[in-house]
Short mmCIF file of C-alpha atoms in Angstrom, two decimals:
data_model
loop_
_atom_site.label_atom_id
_atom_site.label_comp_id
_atom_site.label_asym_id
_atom_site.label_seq_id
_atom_site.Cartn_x
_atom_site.Cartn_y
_atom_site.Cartn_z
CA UNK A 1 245.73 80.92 -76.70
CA UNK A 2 244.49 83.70 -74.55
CA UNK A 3 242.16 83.35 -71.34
CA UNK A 4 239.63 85.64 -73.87
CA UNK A 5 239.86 83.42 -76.66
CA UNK A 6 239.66 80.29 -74.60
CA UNK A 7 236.14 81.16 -73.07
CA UNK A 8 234.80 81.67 -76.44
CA UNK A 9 235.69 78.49 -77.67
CA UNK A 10 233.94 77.12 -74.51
CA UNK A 11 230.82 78.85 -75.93
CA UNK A 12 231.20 77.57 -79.25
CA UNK A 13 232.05 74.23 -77.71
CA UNK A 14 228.45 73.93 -75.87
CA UNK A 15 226.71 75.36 -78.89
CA UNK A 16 228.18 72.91 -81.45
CA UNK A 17 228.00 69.93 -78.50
CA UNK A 18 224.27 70.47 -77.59
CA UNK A 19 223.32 70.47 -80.91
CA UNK A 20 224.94 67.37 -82.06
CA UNK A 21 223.67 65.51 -78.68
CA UNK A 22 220.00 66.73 -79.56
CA UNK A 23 220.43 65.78 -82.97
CA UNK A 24 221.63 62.47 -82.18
CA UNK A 25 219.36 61.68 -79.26
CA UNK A 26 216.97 63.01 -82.08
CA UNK A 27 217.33 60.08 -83.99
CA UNK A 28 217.04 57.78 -81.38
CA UNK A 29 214.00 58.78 -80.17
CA UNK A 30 211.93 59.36 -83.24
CA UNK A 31 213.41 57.48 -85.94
CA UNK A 32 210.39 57.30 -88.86
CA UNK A 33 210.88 61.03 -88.96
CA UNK A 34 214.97 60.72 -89.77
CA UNK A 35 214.74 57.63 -91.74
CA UNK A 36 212.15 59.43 -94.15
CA UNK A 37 214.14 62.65 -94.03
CA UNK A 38 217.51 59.96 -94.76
CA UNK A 39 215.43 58.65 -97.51
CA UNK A 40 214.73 62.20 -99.40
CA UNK A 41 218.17 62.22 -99.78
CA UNK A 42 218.96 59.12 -101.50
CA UNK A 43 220.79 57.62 -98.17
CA UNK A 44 219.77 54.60 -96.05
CA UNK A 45 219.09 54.03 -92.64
CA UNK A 46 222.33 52.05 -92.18
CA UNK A 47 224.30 55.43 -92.55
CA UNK A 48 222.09 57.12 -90.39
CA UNK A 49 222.45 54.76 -87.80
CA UNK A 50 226.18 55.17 -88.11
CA UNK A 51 225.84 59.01 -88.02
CA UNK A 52 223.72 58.65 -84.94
CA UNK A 53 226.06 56.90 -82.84
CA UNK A 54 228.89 59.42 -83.98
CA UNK A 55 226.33 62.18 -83.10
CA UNK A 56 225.80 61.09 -79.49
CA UNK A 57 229.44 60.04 -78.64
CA UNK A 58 230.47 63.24 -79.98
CA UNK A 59 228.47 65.62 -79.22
CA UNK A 60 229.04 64.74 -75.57
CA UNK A 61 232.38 64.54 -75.83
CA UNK A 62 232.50 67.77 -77.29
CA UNK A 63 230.81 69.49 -74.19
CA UNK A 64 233.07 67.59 -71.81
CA UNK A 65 236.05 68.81 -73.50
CA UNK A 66 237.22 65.62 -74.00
CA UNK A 67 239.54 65.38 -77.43
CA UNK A 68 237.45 67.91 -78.95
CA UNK A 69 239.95 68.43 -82.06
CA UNK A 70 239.55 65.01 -83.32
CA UNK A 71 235.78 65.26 -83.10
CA UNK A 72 235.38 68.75 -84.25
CA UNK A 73 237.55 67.20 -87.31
CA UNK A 74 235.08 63.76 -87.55
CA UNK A 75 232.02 66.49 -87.62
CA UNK A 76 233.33 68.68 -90.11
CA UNK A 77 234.18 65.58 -92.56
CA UNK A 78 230.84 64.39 -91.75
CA UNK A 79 229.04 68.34 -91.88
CA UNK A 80 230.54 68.34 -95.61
CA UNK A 81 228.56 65.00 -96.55
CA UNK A 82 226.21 66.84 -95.74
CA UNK A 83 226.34 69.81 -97.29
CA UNK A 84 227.21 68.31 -100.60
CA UNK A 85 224.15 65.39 -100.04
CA UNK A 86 221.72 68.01 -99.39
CA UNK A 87 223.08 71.12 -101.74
CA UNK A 88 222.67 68.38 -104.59
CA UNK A 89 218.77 67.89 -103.75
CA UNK A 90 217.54 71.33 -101.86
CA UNK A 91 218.22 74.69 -102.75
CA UNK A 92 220.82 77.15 -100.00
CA UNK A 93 218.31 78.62 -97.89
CA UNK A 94 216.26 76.16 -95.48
CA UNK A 95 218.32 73.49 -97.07
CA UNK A 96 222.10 73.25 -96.72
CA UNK A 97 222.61 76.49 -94.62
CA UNK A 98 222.78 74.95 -91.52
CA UNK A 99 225.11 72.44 -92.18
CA UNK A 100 227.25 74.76 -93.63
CA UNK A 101 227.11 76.81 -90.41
CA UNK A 102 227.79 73.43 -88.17
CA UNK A 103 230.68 73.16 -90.57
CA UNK A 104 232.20 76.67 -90.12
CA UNK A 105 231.90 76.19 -86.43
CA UNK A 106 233.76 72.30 -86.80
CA UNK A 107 236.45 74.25 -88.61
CA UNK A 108 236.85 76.63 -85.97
CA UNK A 109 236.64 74.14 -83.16
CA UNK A 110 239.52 71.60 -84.77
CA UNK A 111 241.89 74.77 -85.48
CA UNK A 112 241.31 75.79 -81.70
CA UNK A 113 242.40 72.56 -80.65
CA UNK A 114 241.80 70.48 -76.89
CA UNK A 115 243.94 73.25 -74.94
CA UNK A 116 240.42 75.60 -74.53
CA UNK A 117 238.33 75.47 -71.04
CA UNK A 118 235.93 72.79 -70.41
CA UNK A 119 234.06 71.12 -67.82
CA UNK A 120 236.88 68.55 -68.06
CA UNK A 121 239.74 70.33 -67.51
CA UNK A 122 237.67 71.93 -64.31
CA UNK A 123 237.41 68.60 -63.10
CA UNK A 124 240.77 66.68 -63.57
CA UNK A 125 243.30 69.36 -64.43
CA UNK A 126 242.62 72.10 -61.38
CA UNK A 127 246.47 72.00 -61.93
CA UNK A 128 246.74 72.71 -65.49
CA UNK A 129 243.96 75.27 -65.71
CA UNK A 130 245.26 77.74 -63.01
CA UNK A 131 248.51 77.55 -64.63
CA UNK A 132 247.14 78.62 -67.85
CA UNK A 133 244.87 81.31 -66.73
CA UNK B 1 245.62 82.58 -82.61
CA UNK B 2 247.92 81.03 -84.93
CA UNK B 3 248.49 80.96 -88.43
CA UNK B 4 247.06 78.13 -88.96
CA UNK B 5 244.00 79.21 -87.18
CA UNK B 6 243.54 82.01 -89.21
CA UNK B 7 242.82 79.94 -92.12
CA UNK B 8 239.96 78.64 -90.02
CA UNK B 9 238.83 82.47 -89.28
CA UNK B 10 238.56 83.20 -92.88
CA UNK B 11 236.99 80.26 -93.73
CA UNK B 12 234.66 80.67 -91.22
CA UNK B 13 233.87 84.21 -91.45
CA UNK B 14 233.03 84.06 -95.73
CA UNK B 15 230.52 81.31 -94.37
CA UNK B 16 228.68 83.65 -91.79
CA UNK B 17 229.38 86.15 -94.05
CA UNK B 18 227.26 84.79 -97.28
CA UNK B 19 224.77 82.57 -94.95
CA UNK B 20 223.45 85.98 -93.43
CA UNK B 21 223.71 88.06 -96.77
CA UNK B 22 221.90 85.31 -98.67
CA UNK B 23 219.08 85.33 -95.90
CA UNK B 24 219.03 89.48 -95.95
CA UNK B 25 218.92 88.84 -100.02
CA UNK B 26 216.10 86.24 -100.10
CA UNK B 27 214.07 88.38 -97.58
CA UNK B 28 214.73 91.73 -99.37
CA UNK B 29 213.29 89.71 -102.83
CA UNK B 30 209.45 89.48 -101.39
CA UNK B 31 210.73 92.35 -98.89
CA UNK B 32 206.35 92.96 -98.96
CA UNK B 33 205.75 89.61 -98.25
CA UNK B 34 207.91 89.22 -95.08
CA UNK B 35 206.44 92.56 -93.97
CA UNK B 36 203.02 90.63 -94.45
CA UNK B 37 204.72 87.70 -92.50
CA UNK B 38 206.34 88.81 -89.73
CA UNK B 39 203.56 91.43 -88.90
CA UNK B 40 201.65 88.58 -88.26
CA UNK B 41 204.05 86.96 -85.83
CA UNK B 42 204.13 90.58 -84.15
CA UNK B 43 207.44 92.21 -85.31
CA UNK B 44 206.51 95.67 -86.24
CA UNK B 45 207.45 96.81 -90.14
CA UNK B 46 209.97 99.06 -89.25
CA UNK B 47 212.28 96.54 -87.36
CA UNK B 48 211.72 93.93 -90.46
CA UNK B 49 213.24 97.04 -92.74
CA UNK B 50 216.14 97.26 -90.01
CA UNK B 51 216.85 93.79 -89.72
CA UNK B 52 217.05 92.89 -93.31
CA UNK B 53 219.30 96.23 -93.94
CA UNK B 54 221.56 94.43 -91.48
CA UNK B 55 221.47 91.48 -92.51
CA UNK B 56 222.36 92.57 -96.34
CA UNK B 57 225.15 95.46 -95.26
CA UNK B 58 226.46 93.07 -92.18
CA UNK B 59 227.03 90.34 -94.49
CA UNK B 60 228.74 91.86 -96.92
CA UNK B 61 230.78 93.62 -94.83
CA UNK B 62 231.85 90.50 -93.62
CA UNK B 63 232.60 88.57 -96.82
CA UNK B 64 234.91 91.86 -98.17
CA UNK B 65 236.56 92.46 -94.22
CA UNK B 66 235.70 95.53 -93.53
CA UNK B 67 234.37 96.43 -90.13
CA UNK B 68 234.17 92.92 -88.99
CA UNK B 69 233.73 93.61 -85.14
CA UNK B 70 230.58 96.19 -85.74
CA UNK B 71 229.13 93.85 -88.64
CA UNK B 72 229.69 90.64 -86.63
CA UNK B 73 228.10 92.81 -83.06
CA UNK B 74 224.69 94.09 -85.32
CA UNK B 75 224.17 90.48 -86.66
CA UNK B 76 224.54 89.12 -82.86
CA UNK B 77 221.67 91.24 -81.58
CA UNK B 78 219.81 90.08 -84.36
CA UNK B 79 220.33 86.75 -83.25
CA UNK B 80 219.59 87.01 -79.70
CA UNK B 81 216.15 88.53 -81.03
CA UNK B 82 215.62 85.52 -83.57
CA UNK B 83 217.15 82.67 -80.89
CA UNK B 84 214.38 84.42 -78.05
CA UNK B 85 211.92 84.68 -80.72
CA UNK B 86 212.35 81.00 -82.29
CA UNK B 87 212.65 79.41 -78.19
CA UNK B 88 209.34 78.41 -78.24
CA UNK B 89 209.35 75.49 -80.71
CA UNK B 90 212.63 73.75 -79.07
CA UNK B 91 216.15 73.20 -79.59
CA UNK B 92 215.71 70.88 -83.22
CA UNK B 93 213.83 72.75 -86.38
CA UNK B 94 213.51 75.66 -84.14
CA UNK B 95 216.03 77.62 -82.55
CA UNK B 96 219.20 76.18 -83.39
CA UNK B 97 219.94 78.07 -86.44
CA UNK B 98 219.65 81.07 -84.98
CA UNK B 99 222.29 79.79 -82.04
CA UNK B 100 224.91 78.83 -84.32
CA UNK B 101 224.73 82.15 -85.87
CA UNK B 102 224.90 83.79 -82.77
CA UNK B 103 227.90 81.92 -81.43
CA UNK B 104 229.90 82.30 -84.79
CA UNK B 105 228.58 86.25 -84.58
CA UNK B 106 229.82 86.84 -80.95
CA UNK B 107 233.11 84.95 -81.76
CA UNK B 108 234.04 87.43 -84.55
CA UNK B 109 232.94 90.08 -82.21
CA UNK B 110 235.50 89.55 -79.64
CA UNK B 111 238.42 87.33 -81.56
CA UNK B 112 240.56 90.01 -84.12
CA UNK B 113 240.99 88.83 -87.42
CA UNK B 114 244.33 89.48 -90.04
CA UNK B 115 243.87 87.25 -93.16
CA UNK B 116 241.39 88.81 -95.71
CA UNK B 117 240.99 92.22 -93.95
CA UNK B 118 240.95 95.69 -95.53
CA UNK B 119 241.57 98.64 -93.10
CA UNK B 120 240.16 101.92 -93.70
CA UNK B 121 241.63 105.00 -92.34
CA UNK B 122 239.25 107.66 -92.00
CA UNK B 123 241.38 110.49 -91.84
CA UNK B 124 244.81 111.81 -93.31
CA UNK B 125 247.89 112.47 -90.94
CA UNK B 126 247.29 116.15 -91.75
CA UNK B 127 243.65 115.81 -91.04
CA UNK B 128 244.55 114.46 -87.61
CA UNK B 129 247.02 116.47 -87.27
CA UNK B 130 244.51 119.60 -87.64
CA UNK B 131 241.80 118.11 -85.48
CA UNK B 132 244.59 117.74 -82.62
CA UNK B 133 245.28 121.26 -83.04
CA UNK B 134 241.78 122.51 -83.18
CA UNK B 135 240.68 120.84 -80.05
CA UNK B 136 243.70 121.98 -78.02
CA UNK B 137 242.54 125.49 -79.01
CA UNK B 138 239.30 124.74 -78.17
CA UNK B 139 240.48 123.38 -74.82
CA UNK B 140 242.37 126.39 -73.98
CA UNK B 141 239.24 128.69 -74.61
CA UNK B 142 237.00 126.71 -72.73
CA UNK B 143 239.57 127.30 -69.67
CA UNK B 144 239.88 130.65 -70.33
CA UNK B 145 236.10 131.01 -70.45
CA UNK B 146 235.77 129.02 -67.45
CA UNK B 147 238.40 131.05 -65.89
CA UNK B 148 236.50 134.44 -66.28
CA UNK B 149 233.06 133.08 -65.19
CA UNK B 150 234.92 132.00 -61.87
CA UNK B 151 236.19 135.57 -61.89
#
């Protein structure tokens, strides 16, 4: 894994990890909105709960740095759930499109693997990171 | 990257790849329509035209593998435009489409991909061969030229 290669997968990382957070926090913070938009998809709030707390955990995790293989590989089970839940219901474009991106980018993250930069490798692993680079 | 991560490339890039054609597609079907549209928002016609050629030619060009890095760079600077554009109305329903795009655009940009890729050589080894020859001729007159205007 080249120093290149490694700071785009720190990009990708933040992208992919801000978005989950937001989306997460999302349904935290205004949950009528989620549960109805749960419920035009035939799936209760129990799962969306669930998803939430992935979401959050996960999403920060991912912008850490911290195991980000394992998530990337949660997100992209749980981004193709998605994509089949909502391709069944709503048609490609404003519908399933964006999952399918967040699922392209979950692919890409779990074949990178943990070895990329992150904020916490610059914290813990000074050692490890001026080794690589 | 490994082989294994190459799978990942692939899959990744025919995703980018038919999300952006299949946006370029549905706006070239009312292609008067989203003139209408985005002349309202304040994009003038002629960069609509543009960004939906791009959208169509960069896509495909992606799906098939050929010319990857200038498809993948044309769609990024449409996405910086649409991520700018869509900041406004915040991070959720607004301008995180656009991002992801963006970030899966800029990462086929830089990162070189082998599985699924068709390269096309412009030119023969004659044809090269001849264009070598040509300028080197060239070259010489130019210093002869420059040699008798010194003179």
């Amino acid at each position: 894994m080249s120093n290149k290669i490694s700071w785009l997968f720190l990009m990708i990382q933040l992208i992919a990890g801000s978005i989950f957070l937001m989306r997460g926090l999302d349904k935290y913070i205004r949950p009528d909105y989620n549960i109805r938009e749960f419920a035009g998809l035939q799936l209760s709030p129990s799962i969306m709960t669930v998803v939430a707390v992935f979401e959050v955990l996960g999403g920060a995790a991912i912008i850490l740095g911290v195991g980000v293989r394992w998530w990337a590989g949660l997100f992209a089970m749980i981004m193709a759930g998605a994509v089949v839940t909502i391709g069944i219901n709503t048609s490609f474009i404003g519908g399933y499109d964006f999952p399918l991106t967040m699922f392209a980018l979950c692919i890409l993250m779990f074949a990178a693997g943990n070895n990329n930069f992150s904020f916490y490798k610059l914290l813990f692993a000074k050692k490890q990171l001026s080794q690589q680079g | 990257m490994d082989k294994n991560s190459e799978w990942a490339l692939l899959i990744g890039r025919f995703i980018l790849g038919a999300v952006v054609t299949a946006h370029g597609l549905a706006k070239l079907f009312s292609f008067t329509r989203v003139l209408d549209t985005f002349e309202q928002l304040g994009i003038p016609p002629v960069f609509t035209a543009g960004m939906i050629f791009i959208e169509v030619f960069g896509g495909v060009a992606l799906l098939l593998g050929v010319g990857v890095r200038v498809a993948a760079f044309f769609i990024s600077t449409i996405m910086i435009g649409a991520t700018l554009f869509d900041l406004s109305l915040g991070l959720i329903a607004g301008f995180e489409f656009p991002l992801t795009v963006l970030g899966l655009s800029v990462l086929y940009i830089f990162i070189p991909c082998h599985l699924g890729i068709y390269h096309i050589r412009l030119f023969s080894n004659f044809q090269l061969l001849i264009m070598k020859r040509t300028t080197k001729l060239l070259n010489q007159f130019n210093k002869y030229r420059m040699r008798r205007r010194a003179a």
